[in-house]
Coordinates of C-alpha atoms and ligand atoms in Angstrom, one line a residue:
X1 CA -96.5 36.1 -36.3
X2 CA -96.8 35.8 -32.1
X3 CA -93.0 34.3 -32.7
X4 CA -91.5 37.9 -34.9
X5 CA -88.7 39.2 -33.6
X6 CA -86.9 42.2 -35.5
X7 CA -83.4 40.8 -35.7
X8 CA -80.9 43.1 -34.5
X9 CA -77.9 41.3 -35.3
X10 CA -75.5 44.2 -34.8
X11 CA -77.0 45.4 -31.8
X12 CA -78.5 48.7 -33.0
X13 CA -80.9 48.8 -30.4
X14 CA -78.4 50.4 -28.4
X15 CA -78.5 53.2 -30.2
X16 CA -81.9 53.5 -29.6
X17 CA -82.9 55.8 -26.7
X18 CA -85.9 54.0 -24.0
X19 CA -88.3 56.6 -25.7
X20 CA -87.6 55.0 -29.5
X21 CA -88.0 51.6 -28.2
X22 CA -91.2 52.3 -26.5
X23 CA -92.8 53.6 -29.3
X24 CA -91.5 51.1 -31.7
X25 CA -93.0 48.3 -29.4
X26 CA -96.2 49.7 -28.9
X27 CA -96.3 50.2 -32.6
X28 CA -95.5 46.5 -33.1
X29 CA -97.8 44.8 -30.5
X30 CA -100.8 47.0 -32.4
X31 CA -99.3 45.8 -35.4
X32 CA -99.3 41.9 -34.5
X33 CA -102.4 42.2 -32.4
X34 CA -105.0 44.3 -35.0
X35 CA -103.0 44.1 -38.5
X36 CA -101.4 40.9 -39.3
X37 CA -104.2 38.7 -38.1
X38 CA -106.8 40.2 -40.8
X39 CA -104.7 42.3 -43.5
X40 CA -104.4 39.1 -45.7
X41 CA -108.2 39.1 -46.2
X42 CA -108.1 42.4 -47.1
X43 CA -105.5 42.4 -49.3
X44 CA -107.4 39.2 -51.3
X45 CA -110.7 41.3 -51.5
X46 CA -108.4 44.4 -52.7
X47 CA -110.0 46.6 -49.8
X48 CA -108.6 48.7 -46.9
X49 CA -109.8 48.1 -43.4
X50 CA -111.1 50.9 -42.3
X51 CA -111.0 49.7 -38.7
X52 CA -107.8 50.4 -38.2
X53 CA -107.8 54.0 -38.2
X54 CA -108.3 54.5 -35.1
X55 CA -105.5 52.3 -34.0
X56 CA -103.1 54.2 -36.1
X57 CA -104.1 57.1 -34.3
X58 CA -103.3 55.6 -31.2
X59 CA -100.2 54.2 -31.9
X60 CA -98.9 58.5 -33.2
X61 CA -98.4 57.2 -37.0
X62 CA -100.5 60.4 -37.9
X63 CA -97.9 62.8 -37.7
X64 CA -95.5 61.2 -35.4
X65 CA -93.3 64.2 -35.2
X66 CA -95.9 66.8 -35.8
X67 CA -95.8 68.9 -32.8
X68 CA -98.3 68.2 -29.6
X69 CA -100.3 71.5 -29.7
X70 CA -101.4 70.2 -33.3
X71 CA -102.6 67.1 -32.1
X72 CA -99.2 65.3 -33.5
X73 CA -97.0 62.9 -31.6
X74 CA -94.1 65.2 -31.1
X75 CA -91.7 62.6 -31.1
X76 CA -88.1 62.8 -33.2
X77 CA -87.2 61.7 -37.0
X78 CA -86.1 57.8 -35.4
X79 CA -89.5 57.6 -33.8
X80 CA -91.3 58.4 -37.3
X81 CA -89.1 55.9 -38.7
X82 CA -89.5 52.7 -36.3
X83 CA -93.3 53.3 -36.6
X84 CA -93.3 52.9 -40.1
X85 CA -90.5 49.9 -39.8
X86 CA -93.4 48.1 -37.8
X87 CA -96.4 49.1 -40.1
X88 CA -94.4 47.8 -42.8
X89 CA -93.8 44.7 -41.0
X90 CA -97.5 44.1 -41.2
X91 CA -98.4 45.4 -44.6
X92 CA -96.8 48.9 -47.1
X93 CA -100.5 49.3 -48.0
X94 CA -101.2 50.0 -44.0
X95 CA -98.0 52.0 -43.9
X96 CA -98.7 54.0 -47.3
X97 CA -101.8 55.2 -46.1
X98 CA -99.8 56.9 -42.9
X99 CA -97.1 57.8 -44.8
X100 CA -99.7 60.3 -47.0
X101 CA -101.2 61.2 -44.0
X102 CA -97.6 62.2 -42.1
X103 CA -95.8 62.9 -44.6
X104 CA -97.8 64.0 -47.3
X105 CA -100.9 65.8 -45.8
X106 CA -100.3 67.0 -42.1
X107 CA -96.4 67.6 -43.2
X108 CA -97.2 70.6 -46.1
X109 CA -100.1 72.2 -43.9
X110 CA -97.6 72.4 -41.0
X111 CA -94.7 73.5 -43.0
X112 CA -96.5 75.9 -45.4
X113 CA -99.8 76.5 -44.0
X114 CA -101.2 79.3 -42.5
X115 CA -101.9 79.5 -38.8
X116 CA -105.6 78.8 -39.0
X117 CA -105.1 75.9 -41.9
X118 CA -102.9 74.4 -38.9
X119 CA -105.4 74.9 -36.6
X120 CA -108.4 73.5 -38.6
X121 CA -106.7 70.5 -39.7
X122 CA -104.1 68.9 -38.2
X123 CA -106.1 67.6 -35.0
X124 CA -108.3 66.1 -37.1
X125 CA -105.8 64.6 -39.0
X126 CA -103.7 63.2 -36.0
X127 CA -106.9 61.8 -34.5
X128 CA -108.0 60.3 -38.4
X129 CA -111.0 61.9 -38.1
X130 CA -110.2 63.5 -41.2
X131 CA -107.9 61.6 -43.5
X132 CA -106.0 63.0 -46.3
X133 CA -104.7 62.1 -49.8
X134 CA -101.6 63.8 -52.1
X135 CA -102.3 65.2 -55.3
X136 CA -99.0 65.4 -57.3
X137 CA -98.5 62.4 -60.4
X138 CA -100.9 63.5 -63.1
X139 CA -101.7 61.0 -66.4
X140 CA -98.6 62.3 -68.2
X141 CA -96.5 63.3 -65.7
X142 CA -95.4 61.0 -63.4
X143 CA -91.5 61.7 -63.0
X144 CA -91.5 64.6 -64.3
X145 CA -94.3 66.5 -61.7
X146 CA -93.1 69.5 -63.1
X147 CA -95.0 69.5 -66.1
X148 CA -98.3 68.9 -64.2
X149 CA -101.4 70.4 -66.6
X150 CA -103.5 70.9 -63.4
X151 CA -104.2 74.7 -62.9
X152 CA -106.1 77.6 -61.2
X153 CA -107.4 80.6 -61.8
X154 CA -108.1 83.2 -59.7
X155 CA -111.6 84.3 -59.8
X156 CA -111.9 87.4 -57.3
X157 CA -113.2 85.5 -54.8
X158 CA -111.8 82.2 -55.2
X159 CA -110.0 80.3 -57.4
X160 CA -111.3 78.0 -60.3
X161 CA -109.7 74.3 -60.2
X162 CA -109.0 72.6 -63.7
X163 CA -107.3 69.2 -63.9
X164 CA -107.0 65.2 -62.8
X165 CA -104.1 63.8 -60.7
X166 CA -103.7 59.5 -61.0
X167 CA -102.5 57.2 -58.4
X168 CA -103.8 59.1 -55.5
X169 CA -103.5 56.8 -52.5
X170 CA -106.3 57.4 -49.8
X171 CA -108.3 59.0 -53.1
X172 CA -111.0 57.0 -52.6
X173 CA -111.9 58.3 -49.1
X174 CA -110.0 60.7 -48.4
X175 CA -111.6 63.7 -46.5
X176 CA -109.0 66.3 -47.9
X177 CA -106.5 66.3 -50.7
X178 CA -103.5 68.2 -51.1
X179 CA -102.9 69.1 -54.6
X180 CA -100.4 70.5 -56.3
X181 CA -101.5 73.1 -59.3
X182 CA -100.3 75.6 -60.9
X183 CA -100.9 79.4 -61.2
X184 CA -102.0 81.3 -64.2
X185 CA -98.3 82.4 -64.4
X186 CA -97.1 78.7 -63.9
X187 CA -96.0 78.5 -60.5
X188 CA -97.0 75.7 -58.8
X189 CA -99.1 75.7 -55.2
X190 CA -100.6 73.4 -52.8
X191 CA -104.8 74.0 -52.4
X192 CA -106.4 72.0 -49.7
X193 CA -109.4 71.0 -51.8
X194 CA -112.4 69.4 -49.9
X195 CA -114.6 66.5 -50.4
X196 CA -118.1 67.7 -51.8
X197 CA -116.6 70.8 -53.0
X198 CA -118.7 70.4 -56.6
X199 CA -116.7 69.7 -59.9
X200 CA -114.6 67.5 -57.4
X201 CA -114.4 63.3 -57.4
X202 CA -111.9 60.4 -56.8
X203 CA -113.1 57.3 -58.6
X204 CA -111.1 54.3 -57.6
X205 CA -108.5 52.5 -59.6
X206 CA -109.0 48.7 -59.6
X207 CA -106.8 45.8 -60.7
X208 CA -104.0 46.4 -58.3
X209 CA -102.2 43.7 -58.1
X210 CA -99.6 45.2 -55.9
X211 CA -101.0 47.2 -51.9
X212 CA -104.0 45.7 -52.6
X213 CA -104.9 46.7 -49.0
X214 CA -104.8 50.2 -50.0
X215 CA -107.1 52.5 -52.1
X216 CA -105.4 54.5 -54.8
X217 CA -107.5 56.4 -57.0
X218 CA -107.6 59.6 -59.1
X219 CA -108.4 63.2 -58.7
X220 CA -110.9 64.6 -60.8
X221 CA -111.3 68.7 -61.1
X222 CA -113.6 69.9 -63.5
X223 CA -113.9 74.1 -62.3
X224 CA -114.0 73.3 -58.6
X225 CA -114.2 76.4 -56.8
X226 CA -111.4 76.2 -54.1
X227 CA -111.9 79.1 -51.7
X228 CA -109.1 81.3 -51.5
X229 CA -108.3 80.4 -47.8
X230 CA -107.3 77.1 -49.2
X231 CA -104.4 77.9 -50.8
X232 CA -101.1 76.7 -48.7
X233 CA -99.5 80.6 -48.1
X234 CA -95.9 79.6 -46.5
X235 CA -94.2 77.9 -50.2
X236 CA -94.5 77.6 -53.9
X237 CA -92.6 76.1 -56.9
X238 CA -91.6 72.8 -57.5
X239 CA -89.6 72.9 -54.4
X240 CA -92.7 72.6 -52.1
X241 CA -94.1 69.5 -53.2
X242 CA -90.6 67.9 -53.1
X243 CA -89.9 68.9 -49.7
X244 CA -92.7 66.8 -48.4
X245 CA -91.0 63.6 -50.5
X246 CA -87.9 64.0 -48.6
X247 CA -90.1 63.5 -45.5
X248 CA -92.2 60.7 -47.4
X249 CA -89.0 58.9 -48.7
X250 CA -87.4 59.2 -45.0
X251 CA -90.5 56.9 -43.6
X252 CA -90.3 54.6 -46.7
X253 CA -86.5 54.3 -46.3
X254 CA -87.3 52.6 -42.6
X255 CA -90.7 50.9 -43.8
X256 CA -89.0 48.3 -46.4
X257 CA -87.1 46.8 -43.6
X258 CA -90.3 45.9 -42.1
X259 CA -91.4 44.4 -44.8
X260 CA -88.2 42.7 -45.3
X261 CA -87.2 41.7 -42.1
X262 CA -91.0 40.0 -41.9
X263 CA -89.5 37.8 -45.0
X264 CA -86.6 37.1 -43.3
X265 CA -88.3 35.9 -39.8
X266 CA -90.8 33.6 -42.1
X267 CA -88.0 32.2 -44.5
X268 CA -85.9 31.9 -41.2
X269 CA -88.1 29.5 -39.1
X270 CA -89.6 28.2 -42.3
X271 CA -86.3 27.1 -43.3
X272 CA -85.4 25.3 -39.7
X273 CA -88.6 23.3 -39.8
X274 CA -89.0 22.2 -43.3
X275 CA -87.7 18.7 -43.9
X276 CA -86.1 17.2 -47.0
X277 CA -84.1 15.1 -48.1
X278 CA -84.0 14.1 -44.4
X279 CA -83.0 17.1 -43.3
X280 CA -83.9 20.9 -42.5
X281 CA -83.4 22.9 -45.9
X282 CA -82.1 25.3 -43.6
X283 CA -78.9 23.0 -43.2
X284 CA -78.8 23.4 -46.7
X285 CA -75.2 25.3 -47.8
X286 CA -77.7 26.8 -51.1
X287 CA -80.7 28.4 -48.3
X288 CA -77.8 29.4 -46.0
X289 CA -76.4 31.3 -48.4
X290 CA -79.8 33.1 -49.1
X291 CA -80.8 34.1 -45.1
X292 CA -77.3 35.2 -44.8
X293 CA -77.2 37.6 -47.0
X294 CA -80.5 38.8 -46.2
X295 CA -79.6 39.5 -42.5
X296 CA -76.2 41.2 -43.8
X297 CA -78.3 43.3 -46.1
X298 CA -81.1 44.8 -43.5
X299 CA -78.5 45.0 -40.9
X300 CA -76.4 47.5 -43.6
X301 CA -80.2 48.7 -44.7
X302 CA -80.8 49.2 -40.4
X303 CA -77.7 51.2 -39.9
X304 CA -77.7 53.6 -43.3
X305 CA -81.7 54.9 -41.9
X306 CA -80.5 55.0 -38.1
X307 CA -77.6 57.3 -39.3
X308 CA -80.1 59.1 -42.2
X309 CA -82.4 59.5 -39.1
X310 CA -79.6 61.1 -36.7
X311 CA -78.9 63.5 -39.9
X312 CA -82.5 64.4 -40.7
X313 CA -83.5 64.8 -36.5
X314 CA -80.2 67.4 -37.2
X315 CA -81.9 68.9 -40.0
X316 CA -78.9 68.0 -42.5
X317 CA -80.2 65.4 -44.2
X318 CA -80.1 66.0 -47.9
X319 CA -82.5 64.7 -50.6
X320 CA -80.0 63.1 -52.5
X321 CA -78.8 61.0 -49.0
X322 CA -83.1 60.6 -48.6
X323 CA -82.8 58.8 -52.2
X324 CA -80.0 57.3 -51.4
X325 CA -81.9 55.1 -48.7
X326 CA -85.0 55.1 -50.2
X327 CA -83.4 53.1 -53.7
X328 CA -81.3 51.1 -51.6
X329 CA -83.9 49.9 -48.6
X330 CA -86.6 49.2 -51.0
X331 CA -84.5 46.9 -53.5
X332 CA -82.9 45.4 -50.7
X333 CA -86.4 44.5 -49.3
X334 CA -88.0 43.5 -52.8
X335 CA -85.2 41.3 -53.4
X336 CA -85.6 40.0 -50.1
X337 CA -88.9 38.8 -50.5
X338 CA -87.7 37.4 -54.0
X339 CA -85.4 35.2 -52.2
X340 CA -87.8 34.5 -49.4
X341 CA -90.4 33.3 -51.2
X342 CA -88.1 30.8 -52.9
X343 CA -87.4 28.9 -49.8
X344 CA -90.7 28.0 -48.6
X345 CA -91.1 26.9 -52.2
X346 CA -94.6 26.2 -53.6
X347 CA -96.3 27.8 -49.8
X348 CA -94.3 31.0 -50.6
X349 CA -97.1 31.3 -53.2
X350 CA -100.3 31.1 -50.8
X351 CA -101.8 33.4 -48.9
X352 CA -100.9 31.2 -45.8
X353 CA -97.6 33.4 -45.1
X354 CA -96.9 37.3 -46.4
X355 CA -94.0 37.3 -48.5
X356 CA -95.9 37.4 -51.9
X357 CA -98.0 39.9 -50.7
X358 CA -94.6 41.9 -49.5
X359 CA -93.0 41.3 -52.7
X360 CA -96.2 42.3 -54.4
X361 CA -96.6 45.4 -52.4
X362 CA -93.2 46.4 -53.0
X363 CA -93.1 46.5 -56.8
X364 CA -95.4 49.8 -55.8
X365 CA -92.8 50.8 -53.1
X366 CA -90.1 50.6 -55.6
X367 CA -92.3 52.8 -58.4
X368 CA -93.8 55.3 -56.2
X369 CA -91.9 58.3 -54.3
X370 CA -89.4 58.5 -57.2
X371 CA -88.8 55.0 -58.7
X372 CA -85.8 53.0 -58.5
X373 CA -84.2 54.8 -61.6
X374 CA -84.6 58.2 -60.6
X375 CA -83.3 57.9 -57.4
X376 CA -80.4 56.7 -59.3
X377 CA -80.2 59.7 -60.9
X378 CA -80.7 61.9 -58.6
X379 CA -76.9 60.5 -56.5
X380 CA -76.0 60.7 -60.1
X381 CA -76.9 64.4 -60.4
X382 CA -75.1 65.1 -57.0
X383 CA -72.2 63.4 -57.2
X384 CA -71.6 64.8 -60.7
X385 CA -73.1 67.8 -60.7
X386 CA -75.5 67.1 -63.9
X387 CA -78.6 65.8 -64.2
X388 CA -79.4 63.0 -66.5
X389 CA -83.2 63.3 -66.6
X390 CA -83.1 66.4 -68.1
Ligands
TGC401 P1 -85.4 70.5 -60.0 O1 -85.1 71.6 -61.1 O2 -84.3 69.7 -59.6 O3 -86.1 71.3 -58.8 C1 -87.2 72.2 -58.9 C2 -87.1 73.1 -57.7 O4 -87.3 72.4 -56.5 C3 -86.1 72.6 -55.6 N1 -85.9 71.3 -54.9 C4 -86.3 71.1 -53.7 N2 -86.8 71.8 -52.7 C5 -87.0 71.3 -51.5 N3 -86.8 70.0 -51.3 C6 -86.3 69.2 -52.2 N4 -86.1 67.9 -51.9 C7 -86.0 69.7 -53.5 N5 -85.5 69.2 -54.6 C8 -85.5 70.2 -55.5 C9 -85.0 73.0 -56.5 O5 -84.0 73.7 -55.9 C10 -85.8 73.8 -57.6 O6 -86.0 75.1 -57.0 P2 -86.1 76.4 -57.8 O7 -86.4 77.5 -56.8 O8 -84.8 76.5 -58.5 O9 -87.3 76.2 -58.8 O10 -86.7 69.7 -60.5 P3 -86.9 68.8 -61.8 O11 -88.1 69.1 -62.4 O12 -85.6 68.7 -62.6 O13 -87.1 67.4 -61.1 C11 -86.2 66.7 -60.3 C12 -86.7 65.2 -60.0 C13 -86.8 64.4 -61.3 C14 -85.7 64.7 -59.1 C15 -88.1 65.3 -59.3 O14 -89.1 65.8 -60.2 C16 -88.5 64.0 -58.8 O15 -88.2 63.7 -57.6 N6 -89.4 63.2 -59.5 C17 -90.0 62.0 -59.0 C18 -91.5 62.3 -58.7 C19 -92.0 61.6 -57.5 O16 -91.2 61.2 -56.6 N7 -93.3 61.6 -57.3 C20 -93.9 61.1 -56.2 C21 -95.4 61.4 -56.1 S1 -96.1 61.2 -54.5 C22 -96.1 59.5 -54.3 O17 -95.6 58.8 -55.0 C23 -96.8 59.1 -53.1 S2 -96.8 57.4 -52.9 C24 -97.2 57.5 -51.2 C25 -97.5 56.3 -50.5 O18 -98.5 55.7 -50.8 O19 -96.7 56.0 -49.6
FAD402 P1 -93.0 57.2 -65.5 O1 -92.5 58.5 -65.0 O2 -93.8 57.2 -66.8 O3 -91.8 56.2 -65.6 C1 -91.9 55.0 -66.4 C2 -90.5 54.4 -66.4 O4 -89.6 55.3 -67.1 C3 -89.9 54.2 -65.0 O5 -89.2 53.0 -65.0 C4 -89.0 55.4 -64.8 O6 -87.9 55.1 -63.9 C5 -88.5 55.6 -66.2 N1 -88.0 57.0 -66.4 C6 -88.8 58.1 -66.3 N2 -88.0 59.2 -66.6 C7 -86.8 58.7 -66.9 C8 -85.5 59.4 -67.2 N3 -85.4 60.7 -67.3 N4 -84.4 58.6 -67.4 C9 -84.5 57.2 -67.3 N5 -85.7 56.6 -67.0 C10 -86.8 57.3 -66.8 N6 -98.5 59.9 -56.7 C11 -99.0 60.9 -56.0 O7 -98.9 62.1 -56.3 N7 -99.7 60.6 -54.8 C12 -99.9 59.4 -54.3 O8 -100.5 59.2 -53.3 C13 -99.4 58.3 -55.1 N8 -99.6 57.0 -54.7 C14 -99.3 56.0 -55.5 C15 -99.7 54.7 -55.2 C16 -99.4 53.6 -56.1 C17 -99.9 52.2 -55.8 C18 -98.6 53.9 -57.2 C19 -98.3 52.7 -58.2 C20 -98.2 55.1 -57.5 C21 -98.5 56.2 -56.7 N9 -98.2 57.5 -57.0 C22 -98.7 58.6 -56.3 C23 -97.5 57.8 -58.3 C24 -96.0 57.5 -58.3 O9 -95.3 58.5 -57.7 C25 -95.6 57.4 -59.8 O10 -96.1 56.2 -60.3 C26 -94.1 57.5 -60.0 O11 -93.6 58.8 -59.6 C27 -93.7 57.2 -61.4 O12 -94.5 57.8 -62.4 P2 -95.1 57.0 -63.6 O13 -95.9 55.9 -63.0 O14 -95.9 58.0 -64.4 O15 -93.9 56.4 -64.4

């Protein structure tokens, strides 16, 4: 790991400002220095390391462009997205967990919260004192959010909490969760619902074989009184939880090539330095023809998130061009580590290097935030005006 270096083959770092590449290399020192020496471990004993926390904190991948009075970074949309590039590098369980917290938790409290909701969480959540898990998939609906089951009622004073989300990641210890429920006339709201609120639990979902460093568990709610104050004010409807994907998707969009290029640096050197046949498979026309068309593939992957990220710092981005980059990054990095793994033949299967943990991790990346197919459908719906999944 001391040798990575992102390839850049096109030069994009020149259209990087000194500010993106700052933050992107303090991301990635943190990420070589406290991450990649110990995340294997972890991932074998299917636990997170809580230790690093902190050092996400440090680094701004709590909120990265959540403003400064909120105890965010305050950096731009580019920022966000080379800190997750280098999280990724190291492990998508590591950058999962900030993605919730970003994207997912600090993003609808500062969007849609109310002034004080802002003010009594966000800090915390920038500094992980607090962290924060997503409440949206539910047992039976999983594309289809829409048809959650999870509901409220309001009770005078507060409201009364019915339901059970799976898949949360962060469940397990999550401080606060943001879930998605709906109204006794249907309409759908975020509550911030609290850990040791009673009626309220988040056992943990083991078995993973894929971000194994993460936690992912479910949401229980069986009549948890949510106190009225909880309940995000500034959006409801669908719309709401979906405008935090876009945000979510954004980061994931930049975090596969992490992962990818991290395949592409192994196979790379491993492929220079393995002898057979008398000669470095890497002089091999067959393995040539694999790392070259994985550094064609994150260079196109590299320039279709610097351009999404220009569009979404502009506010123009649109969730069909967020899908867009999310299906293609993430199969382009899955198929990456396919490839990868192949070279260094039967070590591509140990623990000694990270590509089968990538390519493990990434058969989540590729399901979660809208799988593959619906992101298919979703350009589908946009470029013909009807949607499919209906
Ligand atoms: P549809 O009828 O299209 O839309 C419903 C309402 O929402 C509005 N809307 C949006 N608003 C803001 N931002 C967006 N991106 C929006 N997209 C749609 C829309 O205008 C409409 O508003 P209104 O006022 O007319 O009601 O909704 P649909 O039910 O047909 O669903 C569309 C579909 C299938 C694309 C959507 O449901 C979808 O994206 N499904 C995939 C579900 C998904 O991605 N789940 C992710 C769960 S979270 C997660 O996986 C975290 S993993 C995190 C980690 O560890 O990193
Ligand atoms: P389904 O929706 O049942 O889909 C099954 C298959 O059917 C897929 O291949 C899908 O593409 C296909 N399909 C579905 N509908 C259609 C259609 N109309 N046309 C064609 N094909 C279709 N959710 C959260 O809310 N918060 C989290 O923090 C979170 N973290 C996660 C962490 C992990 C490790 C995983 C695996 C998932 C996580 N999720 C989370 C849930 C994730 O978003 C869902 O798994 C995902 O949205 C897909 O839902 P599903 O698993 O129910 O699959």
């Amino acid at each position: 790991p001391d040798l990575f270096e992102a390839p850049d083959y096109y030069n994009l770092d020149e259209l990087l400002t000194d500010e993106h590449k700052l933050v992107r290399d303090a991301a990635r020192s943190w990420v070589k220095r406290d991450v990649s020496p110990i995340i294997e471990e972890y991932a074998q004993r299917a636990e997170f390391p809580n230790q690093i926390i902190k050092g996400l904190a440090e680094i701004g991948a709590f909120g990265p462009y959540i403003p400064e009075k909120y105890g965010g970074a305050g950096l731009d949309q580019i920022s966000y997205g080379l800190i997750m590039q280098e999280i990724e590098r190291g492990d998508s369980g590591v950058r999962s967990t900030a993605s919730v917290q970003s994207s997912l938790v600090m993003y609808p409290i500062w969007k849609y919260g109310s002034e004080e909701q802002r003010n009594k969480y966000l800090p915390k959540l920038a500094s992980g004192e607090f962290m924060g898990c997503f409440g949206l998939t539910e047992p039976d609906h999983g594309s289809n959010p829409g048809g959650m089951t999870t509901n409220f009622k309001d009770k005078g004073d507060h409201y009364l909490l019915n339901g059970a989300k799976l898949w949360i990641s962060n469940a397990p210890f999550a401080d606060i969760a943001v879930v998605w429920a709906k109204n006794e006339e249907g309409r759908i709201h975020g509550l911030v619902v609290e850990r040791g609120m009673e009626g309220f639990s988040t056992p943990e979902t083991h078995n993973k074989w894929s971000l194994r460093a993460s936690a992912t568990g479910e949401l229980i709610f069986d009549n948890v009184k949510v106190p009225k104050e909880n309940l995000l004010p500034g959006k409801s409807g669908l719309g709401a939880p979906l405008g935090c994907l876009d945000s979510a998707r954004f980061g994931i969009a930049w975090g596969a090539i992490g992962a990818a290029m991290d395949c592409y640096d192994t196979a790379l050197r491993y492929s220079k330095e393995r002898i057979q046949f008398d000669k470095p498979i890497g002089g091999t026309q067959l393995q040539q023809k694999k790392l070259a068309e994985m550094i064609t593939e994150i260079t196109k992957a590299q320039l279709l998130a610097w351009r999404l990220g220009v569009l979404r710092e502009e506010g123009k981005a649109t969730t069909a061009q967020i899908s867009m980059a999310k299906r293609n990054n993430v199969d382009m990095a899955i198929k990456i580590a396919r490839e990868a793994r192949q070279i260094l033949g039967g070590m591509g299967i140990t623990g000694e290097y990270s590509i089968m943990r990538h390519m493990m991790n990434l058969e989540s990346v590729i399901t979660y935030e809208g799988t593959h197919d619906i992101h298919l459908l979703i350009t589908g719906m946009d470029i013909t005006g009807i949607a499919a999944f209906k």
